[in-house]
């Protein structure tokens, strides 16, 4: 605008007139350059100083407004308006005390100036100067007892701050009579209700606070401020039912408000009431004659399923929602494509990617597909291509790190995870992966540090507190664990998780009996109902602890009670089947229980694994393997079923695609050392890929450093005729497990290869002091050979 004004050299008056016109229309931002230019021409002109100051305030740059406005206020000719403007600038700039001192001068000069008293009261409340608030609010009410209704709330807050609680309540009661004829009386009644809550809070009277929030909810079930603050209070009191009731009532009054339904669905899901949660959103997709609302409801249902990692359902709901849109935002298509990838619908994901005209999204999504399909090299190339266009994307950088880890380059993975952390500590799982890698390498303080970064960024994140508690429990750092559990306990709906964490801390410290005692104590103290779905994890752990300490019959009784209370809740049926297993009930009874679980949830990994264990116990190996594979597919994030199948194949001396199974497992968890070690040993035995075997052996040492890992590196070194390294590895292994005859035999092999025959003989003699071990015969032969050679010398 300034260039346009100056282009034809208008007069100062014309320029000011144009500025005034634009500002009268609220277009302050468009006048900034012109105001700055004209101010630079006359920096000491009071009119220009005032114009400059008010303009900077209007565009929210109080720092630039303070100097000219201060100069005006300090000028002997400065008026009330200048002091008011300065006080406003100081307050906006964060200098509330200086603003208060400035406005006090105005109030002292003209006590009846309502505008000044209003500013004075607001600052006094902010600074908790209750006496000053009281004086200002009374001054306002003397001049405008009906027009300035907010002053009654100020006065009540001031009296409460002075511990004059009864007077505070009386002020509000009287105020309702004074302003009864105002057309917005209902709004003021609710405002005063909130103030009455604050009075009760100042009294520290929890029961009165609760009663007053109930009054406010009765006045307005759907007011966002009332709903949010009352739910926050109920959560703090550990009352999980009342927020749900409040949201249900709000929906009765506003049935088409999708935000309310989404909040209620999240609450219900946290309580384990998944069918109800889904239905609260689904019913709006069916019950409305408004297609736009139905579309939004489908999309909200998709988001709900996505938040629970139910990607198949998320895909179905989002597809329905998109069908109702005239045009679909690119980001929504990308989300749907990602849901398809997560649910293994790769063809559909590719179809959606073809609709995306953002090359960075295309590369990132195709990288995600490659990663999900077990091609980390291609995944990394695609993700890095996308990151050239979308450098700050924390999720893409995290996925690149996962690809690097799957390729075995952990230094590169750590670099990527750190970049993801810098881009957004709360935007990916990078802090958790870094913590896991640090812990696996023995750097426990580093693991705590990574989790601490996440905790600062996402203080109400459930997972980070669970991880810190688990880390503290594992290494018996009870103080750290208890602090994390306390933080978890303070989060809405996480009381059950806190009890689980407390019990696991006790188990780690003192055993299953102490864990069971802790749960029973907490259940009694908290009046926790173990037949409620939200307490399912507490019940599950209790059943397991009771089973370990020969109280399995008690566990079974508790499990049956929960199952009867909620016969449609699949996890209770899982727990019942587990309880039958712990109680050593007949196999057919346990089998029937697991089958019953699968009737409810055909993809229950726990039930499939339970049936697999039964099949293995009855020597039906093929069926056990099939069921463990099904369990693995049902829960892609868990490797336990895949590893159990591998253990069975090893025990049965079956080579059925064993190496492929190990490689597949290591794509899921690249640092699962037992699998790393086993695959390395197998590659050494068949000599097919010693480079890969060596890389795996080094990985095992990095993330375990135990005798087995050192033994593996020693074995591959012997195969490659790197005998000095083999010797170092076996020496370290024997130091860690001096009682192992196998390790002493392997040490003897390395000593022999390096020409240290006398030391080799000594190692073999110590090994053969044990009657039975797998290499016993080979050790005897080697000893005989070495002794014979020594004799002939």
Short mmCIF file of C-alpha atoms in Angstrom, two decimals, residues 25 80 133 146 278 314 325 331 342-343 378 388 408 516 528 561 597 613 681 700 706 710 723 754 773:
data_model
loop_
_atom_site.label_atom_id
_atom_site.label_comp_id
_atom_site.label_asym_id
_atom_site.label_seq_id
_atom_site.Cartn_x
_atom_site.Cartn_y
_atom_site.Cartn_z
CA UNK A 25 -12.46 -1.15 7.92
CA UNK A 80 -5.76 9.34 30.06
CA UNK A 133 -9.70 -6.26 42.49
CA UNK A 146 -26.42 -3.92 35.13
CA UNK A 278 -18.01 -47.82 17.59
CA UNK A 314 -10.52 -47.50 9.56
CA UNK A 325 -17.32 -35.87 -0.58
CA UNK A 331 -4.07 -35.58 2.93
CA UNK A 342 -1.22 -51.05 7.61
CA UNK A 343 -3.96 -53.58 6.86
CA UNK A 378 13.85 -50.19 -1.67
CA UNK A 388 14.25 -34.43 -0.20
CA UNK A 408 21.59 -54.09 9.88
CA UNK A 516 -0.52 -60.75 43.38
CA UNK A 528 -11.71 -51.57 41.67
CA UNK A 561 -16.98 -63.98 37.42
CA UNK A 597 -12.56 -66.93 22.12
CA UNK A 613 0.49 -74.94 22.48
CA UNK A 681 25.12 -70.26 13.70
CA UNK A 700 24.56 -60.08 18.68
CA UNK A 706 26.94 -62.38 26.22
CA UNK A 710 31.05 -64.10 21.58
CA UNK A 723 42.28 -67.33 14.34
CA UNK A 754 47.19 -70.26 16.84
CA UNK A 773 28.23 -82.12 26.62
#
